[in-house]
GROMACS .gro file of C-alpha atoms in nm:
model
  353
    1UNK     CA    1   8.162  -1.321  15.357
    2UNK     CA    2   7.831  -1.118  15.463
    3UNK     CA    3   8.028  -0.781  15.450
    4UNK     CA    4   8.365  -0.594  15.370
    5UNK     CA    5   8.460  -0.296  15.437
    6UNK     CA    6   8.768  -0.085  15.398
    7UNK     CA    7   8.940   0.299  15.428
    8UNK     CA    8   9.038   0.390  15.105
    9UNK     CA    9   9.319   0.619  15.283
   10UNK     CA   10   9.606   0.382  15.251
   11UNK     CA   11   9.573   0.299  15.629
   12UNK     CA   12   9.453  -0.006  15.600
   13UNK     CA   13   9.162  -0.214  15.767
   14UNK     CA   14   9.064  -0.177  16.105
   15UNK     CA   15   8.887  -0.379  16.349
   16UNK     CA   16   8.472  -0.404  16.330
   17UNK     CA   17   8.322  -0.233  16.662
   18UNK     CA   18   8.020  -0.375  16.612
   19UNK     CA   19   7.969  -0.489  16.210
   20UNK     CA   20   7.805  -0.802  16.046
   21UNK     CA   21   7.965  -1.143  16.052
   22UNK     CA   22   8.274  -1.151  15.845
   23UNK     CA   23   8.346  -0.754  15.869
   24UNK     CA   24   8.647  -0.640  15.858
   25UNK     CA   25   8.525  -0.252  15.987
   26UNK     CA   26   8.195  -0.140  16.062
   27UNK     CA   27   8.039   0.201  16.004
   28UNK     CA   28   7.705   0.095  16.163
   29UNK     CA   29   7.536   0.134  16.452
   30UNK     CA   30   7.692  -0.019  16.746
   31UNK     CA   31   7.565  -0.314  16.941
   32UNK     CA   32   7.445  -0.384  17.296
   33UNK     CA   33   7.277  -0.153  17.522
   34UNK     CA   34   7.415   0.167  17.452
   35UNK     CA   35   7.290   0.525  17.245
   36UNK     CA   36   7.359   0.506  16.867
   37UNK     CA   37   7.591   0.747  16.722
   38UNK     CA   38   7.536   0.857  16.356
   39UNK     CA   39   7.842   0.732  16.194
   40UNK     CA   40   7.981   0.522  16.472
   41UNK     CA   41   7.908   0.239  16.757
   42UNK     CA   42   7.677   0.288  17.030
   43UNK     CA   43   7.807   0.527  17.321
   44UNK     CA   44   7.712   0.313  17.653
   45UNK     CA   45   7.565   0.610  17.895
   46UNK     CA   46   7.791   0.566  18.140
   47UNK     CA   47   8.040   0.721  17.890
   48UNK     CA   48   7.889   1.023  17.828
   49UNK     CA   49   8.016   1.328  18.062
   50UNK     CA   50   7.778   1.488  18.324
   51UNK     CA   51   7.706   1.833  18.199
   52UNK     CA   52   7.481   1.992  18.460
   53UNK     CA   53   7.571   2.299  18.628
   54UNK     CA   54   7.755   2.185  18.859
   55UNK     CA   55   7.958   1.923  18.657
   56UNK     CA   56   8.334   1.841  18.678
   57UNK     CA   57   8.308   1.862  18.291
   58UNK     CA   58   8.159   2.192  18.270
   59UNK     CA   59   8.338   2.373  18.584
   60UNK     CA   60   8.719   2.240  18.439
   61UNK     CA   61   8.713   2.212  18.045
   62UNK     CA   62   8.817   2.575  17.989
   63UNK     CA   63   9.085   2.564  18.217
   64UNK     CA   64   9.246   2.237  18.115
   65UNK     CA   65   9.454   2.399  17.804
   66UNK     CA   66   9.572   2.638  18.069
   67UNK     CA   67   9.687   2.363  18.350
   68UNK     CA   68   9.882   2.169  18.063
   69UNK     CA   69  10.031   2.532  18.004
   70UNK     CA   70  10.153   2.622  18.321
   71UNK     CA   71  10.250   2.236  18.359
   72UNK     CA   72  10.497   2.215  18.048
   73UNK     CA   73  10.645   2.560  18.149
   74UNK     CA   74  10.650   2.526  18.478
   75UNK     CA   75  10.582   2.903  18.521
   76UNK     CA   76  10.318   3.121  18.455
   77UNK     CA   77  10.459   3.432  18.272
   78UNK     CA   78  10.614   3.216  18.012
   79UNK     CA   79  10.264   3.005  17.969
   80UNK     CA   80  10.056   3.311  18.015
   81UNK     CA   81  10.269   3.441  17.654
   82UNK     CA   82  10.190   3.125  17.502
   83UNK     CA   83   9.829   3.169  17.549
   84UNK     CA   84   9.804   3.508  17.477
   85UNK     CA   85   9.648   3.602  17.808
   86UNK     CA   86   9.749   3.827  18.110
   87UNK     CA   87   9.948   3.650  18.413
   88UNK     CA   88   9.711   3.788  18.654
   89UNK     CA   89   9.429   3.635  18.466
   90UNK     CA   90   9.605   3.255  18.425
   91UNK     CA   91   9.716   3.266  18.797
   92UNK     CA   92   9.349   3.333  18.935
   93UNK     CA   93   9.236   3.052  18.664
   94UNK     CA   94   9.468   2.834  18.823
   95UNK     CA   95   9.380   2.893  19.168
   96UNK     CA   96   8.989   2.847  19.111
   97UNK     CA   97   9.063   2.507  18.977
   98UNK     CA   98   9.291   2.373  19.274
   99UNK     CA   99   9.033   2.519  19.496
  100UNK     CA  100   8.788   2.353  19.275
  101UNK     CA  101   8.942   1.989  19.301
  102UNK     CA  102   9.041   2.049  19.643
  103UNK     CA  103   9.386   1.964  19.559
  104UNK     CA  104   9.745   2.140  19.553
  105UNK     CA  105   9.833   2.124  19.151
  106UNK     CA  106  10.160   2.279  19.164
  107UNK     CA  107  10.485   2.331  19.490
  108UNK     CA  108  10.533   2.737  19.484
  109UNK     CA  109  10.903   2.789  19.425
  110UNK     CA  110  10.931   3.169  19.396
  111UNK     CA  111  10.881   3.256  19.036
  112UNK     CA  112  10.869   2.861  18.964
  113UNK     CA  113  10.617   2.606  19.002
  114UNK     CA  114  10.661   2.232  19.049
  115UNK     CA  115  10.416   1.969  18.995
  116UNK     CA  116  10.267   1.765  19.344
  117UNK     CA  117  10.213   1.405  19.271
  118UNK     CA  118   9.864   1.518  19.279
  119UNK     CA  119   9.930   1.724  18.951
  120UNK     CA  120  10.182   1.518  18.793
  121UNK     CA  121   9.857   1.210  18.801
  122UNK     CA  122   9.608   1.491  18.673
  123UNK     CA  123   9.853   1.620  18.420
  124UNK     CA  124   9.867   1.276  18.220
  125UNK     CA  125   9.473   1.270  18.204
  126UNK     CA  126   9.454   1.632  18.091
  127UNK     CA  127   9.662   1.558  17.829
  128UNK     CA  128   9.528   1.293  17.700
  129UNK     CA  129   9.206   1.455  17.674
  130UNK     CA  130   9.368   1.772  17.478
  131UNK     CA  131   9.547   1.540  17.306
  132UNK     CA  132   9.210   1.362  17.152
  133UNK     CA  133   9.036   1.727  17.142
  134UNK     CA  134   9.312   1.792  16.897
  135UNK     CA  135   9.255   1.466  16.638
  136UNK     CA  136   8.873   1.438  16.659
  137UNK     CA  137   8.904   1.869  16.560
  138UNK     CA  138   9.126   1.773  16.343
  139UNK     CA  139   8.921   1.506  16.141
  140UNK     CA  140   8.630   1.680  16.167
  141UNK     CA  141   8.811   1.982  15.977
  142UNK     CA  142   8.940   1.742  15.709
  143UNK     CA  143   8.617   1.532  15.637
  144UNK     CA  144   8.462   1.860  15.541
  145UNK     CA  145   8.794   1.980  15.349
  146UNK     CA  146   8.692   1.993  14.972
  147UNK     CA  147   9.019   1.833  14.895
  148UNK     CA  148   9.115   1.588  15.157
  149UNK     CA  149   8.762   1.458  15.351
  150UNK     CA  150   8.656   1.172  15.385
  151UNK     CA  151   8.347   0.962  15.224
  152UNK     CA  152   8.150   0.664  15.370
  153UNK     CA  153   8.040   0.516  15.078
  154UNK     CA  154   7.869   0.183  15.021
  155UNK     CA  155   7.790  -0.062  14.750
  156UNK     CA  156   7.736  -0.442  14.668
  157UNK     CA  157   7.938  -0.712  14.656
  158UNK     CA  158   7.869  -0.755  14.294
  159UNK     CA  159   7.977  -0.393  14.211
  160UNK     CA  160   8.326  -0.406  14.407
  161UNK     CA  161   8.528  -0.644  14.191
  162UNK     CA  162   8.515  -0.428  13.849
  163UNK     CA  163   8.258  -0.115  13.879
  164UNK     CA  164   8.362   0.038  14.185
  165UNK     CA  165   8.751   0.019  14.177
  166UNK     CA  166   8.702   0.206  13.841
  167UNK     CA  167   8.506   0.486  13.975
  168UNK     CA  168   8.695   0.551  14.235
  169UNK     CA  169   9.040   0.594  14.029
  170UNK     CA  170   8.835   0.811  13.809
  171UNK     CA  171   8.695   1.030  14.073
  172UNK     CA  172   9.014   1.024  14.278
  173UNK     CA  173   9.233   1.148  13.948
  174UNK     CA  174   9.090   1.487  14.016
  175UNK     CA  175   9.074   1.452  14.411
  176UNK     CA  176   9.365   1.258  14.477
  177UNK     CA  177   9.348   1.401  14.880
  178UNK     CA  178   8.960   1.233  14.934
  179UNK     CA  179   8.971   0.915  15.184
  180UNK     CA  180   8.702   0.693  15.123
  181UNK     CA  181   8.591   0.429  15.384
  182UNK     CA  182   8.433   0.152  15.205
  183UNK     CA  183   8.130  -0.068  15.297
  184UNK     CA  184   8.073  -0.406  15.065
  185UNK     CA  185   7.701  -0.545  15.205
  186UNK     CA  186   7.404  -0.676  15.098
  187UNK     CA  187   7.092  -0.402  15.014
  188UNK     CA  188   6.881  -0.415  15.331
  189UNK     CA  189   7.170  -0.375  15.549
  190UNK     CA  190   7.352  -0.075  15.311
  191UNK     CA  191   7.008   0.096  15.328
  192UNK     CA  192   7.008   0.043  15.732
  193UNK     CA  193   7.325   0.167  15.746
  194UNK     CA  194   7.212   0.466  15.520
  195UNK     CA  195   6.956   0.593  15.713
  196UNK     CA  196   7.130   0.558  16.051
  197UNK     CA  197   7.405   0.842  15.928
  198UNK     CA  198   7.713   0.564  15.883
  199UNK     CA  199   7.702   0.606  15.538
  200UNK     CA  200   7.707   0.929  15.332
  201UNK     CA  201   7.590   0.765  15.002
  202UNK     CA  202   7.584   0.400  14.882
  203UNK     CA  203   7.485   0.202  14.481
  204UNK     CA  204   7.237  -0.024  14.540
  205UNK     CA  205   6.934  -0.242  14.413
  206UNK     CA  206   6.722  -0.276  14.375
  207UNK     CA  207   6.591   0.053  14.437
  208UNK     CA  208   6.502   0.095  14.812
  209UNK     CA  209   6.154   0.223  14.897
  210UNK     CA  210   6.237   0.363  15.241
  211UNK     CA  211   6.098   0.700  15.281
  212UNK     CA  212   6.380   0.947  15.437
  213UNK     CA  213   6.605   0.862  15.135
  214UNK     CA  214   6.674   1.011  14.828
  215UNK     CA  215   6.706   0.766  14.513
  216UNK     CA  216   6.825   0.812  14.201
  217UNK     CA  217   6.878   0.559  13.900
  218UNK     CA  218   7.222   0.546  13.739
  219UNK     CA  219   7.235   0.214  13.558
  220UNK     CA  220   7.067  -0.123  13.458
  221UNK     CA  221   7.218  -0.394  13.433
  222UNK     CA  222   7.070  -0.723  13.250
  223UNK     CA  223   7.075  -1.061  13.405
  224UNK     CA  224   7.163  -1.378  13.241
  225UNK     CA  225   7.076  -1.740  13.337
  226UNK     CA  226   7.387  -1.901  13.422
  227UNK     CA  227   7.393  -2.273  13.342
  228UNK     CA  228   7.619  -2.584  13.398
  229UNK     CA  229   7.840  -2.641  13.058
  230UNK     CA  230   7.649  -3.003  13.026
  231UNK     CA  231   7.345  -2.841  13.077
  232UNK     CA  232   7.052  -2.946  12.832
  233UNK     CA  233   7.033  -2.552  12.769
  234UNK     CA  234   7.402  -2.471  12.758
  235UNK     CA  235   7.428  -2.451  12.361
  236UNK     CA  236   7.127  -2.174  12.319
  237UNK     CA  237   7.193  -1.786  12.323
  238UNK     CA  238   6.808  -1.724  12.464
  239UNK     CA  239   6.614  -1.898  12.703
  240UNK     CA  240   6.263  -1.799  12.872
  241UNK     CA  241   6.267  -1.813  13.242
  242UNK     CA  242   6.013  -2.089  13.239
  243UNK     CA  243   6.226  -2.330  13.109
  244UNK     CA  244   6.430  -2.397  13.399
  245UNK     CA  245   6.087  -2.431  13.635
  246UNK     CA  246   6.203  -2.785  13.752
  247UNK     CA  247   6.582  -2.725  13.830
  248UNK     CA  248   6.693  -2.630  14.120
  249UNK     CA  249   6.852  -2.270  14.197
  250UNK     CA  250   7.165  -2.174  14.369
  251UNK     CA  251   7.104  -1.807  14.489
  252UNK     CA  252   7.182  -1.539  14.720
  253UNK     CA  253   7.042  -1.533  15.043
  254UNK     CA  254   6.710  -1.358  15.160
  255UNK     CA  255   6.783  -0.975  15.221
  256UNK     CA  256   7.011  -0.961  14.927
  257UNK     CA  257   6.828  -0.716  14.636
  258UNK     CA  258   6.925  -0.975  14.367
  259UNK     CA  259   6.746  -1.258  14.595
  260UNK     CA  260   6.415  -1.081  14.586
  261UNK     CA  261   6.425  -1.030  14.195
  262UNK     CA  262   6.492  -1.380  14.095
  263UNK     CA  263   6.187  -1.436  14.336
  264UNK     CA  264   6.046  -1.223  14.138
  265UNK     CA  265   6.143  -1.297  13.807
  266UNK     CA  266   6.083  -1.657  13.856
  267UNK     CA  267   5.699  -1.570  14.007
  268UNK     CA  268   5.628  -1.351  13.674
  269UNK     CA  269   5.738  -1.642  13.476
  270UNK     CA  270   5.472  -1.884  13.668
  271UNK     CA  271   5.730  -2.076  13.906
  272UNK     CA  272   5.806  -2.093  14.265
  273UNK     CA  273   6.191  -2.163  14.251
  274UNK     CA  274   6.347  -2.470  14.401
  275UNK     CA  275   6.614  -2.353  14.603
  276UNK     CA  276   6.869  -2.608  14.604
  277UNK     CA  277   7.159  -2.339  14.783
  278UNK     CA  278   7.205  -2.021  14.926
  279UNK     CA  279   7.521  -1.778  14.951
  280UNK     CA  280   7.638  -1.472  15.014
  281UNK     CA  281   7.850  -1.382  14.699
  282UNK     CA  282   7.798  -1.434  14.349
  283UNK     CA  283   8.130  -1.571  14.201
  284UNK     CA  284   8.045  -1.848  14.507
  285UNK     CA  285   7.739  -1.931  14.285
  286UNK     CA  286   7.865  -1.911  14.015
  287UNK     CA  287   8.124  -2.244  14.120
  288UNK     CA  288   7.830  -2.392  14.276
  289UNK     CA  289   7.666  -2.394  13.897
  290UNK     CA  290   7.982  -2.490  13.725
  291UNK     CA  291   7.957  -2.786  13.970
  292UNK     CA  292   7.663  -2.902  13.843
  293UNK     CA  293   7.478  -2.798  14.157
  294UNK     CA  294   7.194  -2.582  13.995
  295UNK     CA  295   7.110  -2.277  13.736
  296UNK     CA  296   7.124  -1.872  13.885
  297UNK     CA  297   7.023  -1.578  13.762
  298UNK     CA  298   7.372  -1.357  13.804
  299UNK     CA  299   7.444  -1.003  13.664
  300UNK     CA  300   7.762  -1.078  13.415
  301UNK     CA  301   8.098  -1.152  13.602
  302UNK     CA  302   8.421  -0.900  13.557
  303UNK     CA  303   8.610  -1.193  13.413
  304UNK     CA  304   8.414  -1.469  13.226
  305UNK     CA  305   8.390  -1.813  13.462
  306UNK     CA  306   8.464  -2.153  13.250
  307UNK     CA  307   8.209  -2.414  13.338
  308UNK     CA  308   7.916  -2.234  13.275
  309UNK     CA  309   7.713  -2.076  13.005
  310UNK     CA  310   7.588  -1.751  13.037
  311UNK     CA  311   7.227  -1.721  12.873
  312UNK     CA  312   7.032  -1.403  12.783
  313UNK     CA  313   6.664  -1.424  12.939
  314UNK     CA  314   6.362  -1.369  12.700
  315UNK     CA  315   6.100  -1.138  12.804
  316UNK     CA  316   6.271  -0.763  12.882
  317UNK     CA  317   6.233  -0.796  13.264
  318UNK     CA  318   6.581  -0.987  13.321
  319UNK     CA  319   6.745  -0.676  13.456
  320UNK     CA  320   6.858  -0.469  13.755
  321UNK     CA  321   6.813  -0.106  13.887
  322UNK     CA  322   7.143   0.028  14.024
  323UNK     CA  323   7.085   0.323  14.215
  324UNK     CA  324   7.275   0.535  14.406
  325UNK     CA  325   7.074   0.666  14.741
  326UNK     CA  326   7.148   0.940  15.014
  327UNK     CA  327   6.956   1.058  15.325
  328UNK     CA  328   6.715   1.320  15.201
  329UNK     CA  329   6.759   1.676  15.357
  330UNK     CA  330   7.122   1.589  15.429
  331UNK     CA  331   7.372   1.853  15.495
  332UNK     CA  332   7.676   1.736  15.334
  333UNK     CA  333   8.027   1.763  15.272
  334UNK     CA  334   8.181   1.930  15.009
  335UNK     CA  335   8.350   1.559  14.939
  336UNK     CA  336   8.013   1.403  14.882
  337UNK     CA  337   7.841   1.662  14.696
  338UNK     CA  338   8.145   1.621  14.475
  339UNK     CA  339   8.123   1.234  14.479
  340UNK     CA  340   7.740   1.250  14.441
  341UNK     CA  341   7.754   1.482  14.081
  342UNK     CA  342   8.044   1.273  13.980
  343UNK     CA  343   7.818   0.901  14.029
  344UNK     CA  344   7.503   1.112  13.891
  345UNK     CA  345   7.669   1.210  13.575
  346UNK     CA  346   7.826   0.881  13.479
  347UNK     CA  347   7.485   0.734  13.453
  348UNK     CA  348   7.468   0.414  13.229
  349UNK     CA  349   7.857   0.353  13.252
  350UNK     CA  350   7.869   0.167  13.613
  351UNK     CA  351   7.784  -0.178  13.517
  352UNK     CA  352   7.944  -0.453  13.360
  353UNK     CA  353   7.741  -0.552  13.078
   0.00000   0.00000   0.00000
C-alpha cells in the first residue's frame, strides 16, 4: 500500500506508467533510461521528433491539416473554403509536399482527386496525429480554465480517509468543473514528486526543508500513544514518552514524516525505540497494537479503533506540522491559485483532532 493515487474527474483510475509499488496512477517521473517530463513519465529519445532544418517534422507539420483537407473532400475548392485559404495557394501546398515525400498523394480526376494507396496509408497517420494535436490542445486549454482545470494535488495517507475528502467537497461546492488527480504517498516521495513538476501542490509533514519549495503551515495535529487495551498503561489519560522505553514499537517505515518524529520524539525523551514492526499505513498499526504486538505513536483515527487506548503524551512536543508546499517561483493555474488560497485560509481546520 506504498501509494494511491486517483483523478478526481469521475473517470476513474488509470494504469501507473512508472509509480511506486502498489500505485494505482503515477504522476512522477518516469522510469528507465529516458528524459523526464514535468508532470509525466520519461520520454525515451528515440521518441522525440527530429527538428533540424531539414526535418520531416519541420518541412510537413503545416501542411498536414491541409492534406487531411483535401483528403476528406476529395477536392480542393471545397477544402480550400474550409480552411479559409485561396485554391491556388492549397494546390501549390499540396504539390510541395508530394514532391517533398517523393510520392503521388492523390489520382487527378479532372476537378476530383482520389487517394493512391500511398495516400490512403499516409492519410491514417496524419490523422491520428491531428487527431492527438486536438486533445493534448484541448487539455492544455482546460487545465488552465478557471472553472474546469485540472489539479495534481498530493497528501498523506493519514490525511485521505477524513481531512481530504472534506476539503475537496468544500472547495469543489464552488468549482464543481475542477478535476483533481490525486496522489496518496509518503513525505519524501510527495516532496520528490513536488519538485519534479508532477504535482502542483501537496499537505505534508513534517515540513520539508528542500530549498526550491515554498512551505506554509496550515495545521498541527497532536499525537497520542496508542496502546493495547490490556496494556499496563491502558487505564491513564497521560503518559510521558519515557514510559514505554522498553516496549517495542510498531511504526511506519523509514521515509515516512511520522517515522522520523517518533524517532525523534522517542530520542528527546532519552530512548532509542525498539522497533518490533514496520508498515506503510497507520490503521495497519493500529491492528498490529490492538494485537498486542507493540505501542505507536499515531495522529487520532477518523473513526475510533476498539482494542486500543488512545493516550495523550506529556511534554508539548507530541504533535505534527501539516503543511501545504508548492514549487517556489511557479507559474500557475488559475485552478491552483484558487485551491492554494482556499487550503491557506482554512488553516487549523484540516486535521482530525
Amino acid at each position: 500500500m506504498g501509494e494511491r493515487s486517483a483523478d478526481a474527474s469521475g473517470t476513474g483510475p488509470a494504469a501507473d506508467p512508472g509509480g511506486a509499488p502498489g500505485a494505482t496512477r503515477g504522476l512522477g517521473p518516469g522510469a528507465g533510461g529516458g528524459r523526464d517530463t514535468p508532470g509525466g513519465p520519461a520520454v525515451e529519445p528515440a521518441a522525440l521528433a527530429e527538428l533540424a532544418p531539414d526535418s520531416w517534422a519541420l518541412r510537413l507539420t503545416p501542411r498536414l491539416a491541409q492534406f487531411a483537407a483535401v483528403a476528406r473532400h476529395q477536392h480542393v475548392t471545397r477544402a480550400a473554403a474550409l480552411l479559409g485559404m485561396p485554391q491556388p495557394t492549397l494546390s501549390r501546398a499540396i504539390a510541395r509536399l508530394e514532391a517533398d515525400l517523393g510520392v503521388t498523394l492523390f489520382a487527378r480526376q479532372g476537378r476530383s482527386l482520389r487517394l493512391t494507396t500511398a495516400g490512403r496509408a499516409f492519410l491514417r497517420t496524419v490523422e491520428r496525429t491531428l487527431a492527438e494535436v486536438e486533445r493534448s490542445a484541448e487539455s492544455v486549454r482546460l487545465d488552465a480554465d478557471p472553472d474546469a482545470g485540472r489539479i495534481a494535488f498530493g497528501f498523506l495517507h493519514t490525511l485521505g480517509s477524513e481531512a481530504v475528502p472534506a476539503l475537496l467537497a468544500a472547495f469543489r461546492a464552488d468549482h464543481p468543473r475542477v478535476r483533481f488527480q490525486l496522489v496518496q504517498t509518503y513525505g519524501e516521495e510527495m516532496v520528490a514528486r513536488l519538485r519534479a513538476g508532477a504535482l502542483d501542490l501537496c499537505l505534508t509533514s513534517p515540513p520539508p526543508q528542500e530549498s526550491g519549495l515554498v512551505v506554509r503551515r496550515v495545521d498541527r495535529q497532536r499525537l497520542r500513544l496508542v496502546v493495547p487495551l490490556g496494556h499496563r498503561l491502558a487505564g491513564r489519560r497521560r503518559v510521558r514518552l519515557a514510559e514505554v522505553a522498553a516496549d517495542p514499537f510498531v511504526t511506519l517505515e523509514p521515509g515516512y514524516g511520522l517515522r522520523r518524529i517518533t524517532d525523534q520524539l522517542c530520542a528527546e525523551a532519552g530512548f532509542a525505540p525498539r522497533i518490533a514492526f514496520e508498515g506503510e499505513e497507520a490503521e495497519t498499526l493500529r491492528g498490529l497494537v490492538a494485537a498486542g504486538l507493540g505501542v505507536a505513536l499515531l495522529p487520532p483515527p477518523a473513526v475510533p479503533r476498539p482494542g486500543v487506548a488512545e493516550l495523550d503524551v506529556l511534554g508539548g512536543g507530541a504533535f505534527r506540522e501539516i503543511c501545504v508546499a508548492w514549487r517556489e517561483g511557479e507559474v500557475e493555474s488559475a485552478p491552483v491559485a484558487a485551491f492554494k488560497s482556499f487550503l491557506l485560509a482554512h488553516r487549523g481546520l484540516l486535521a482530525s483532532r
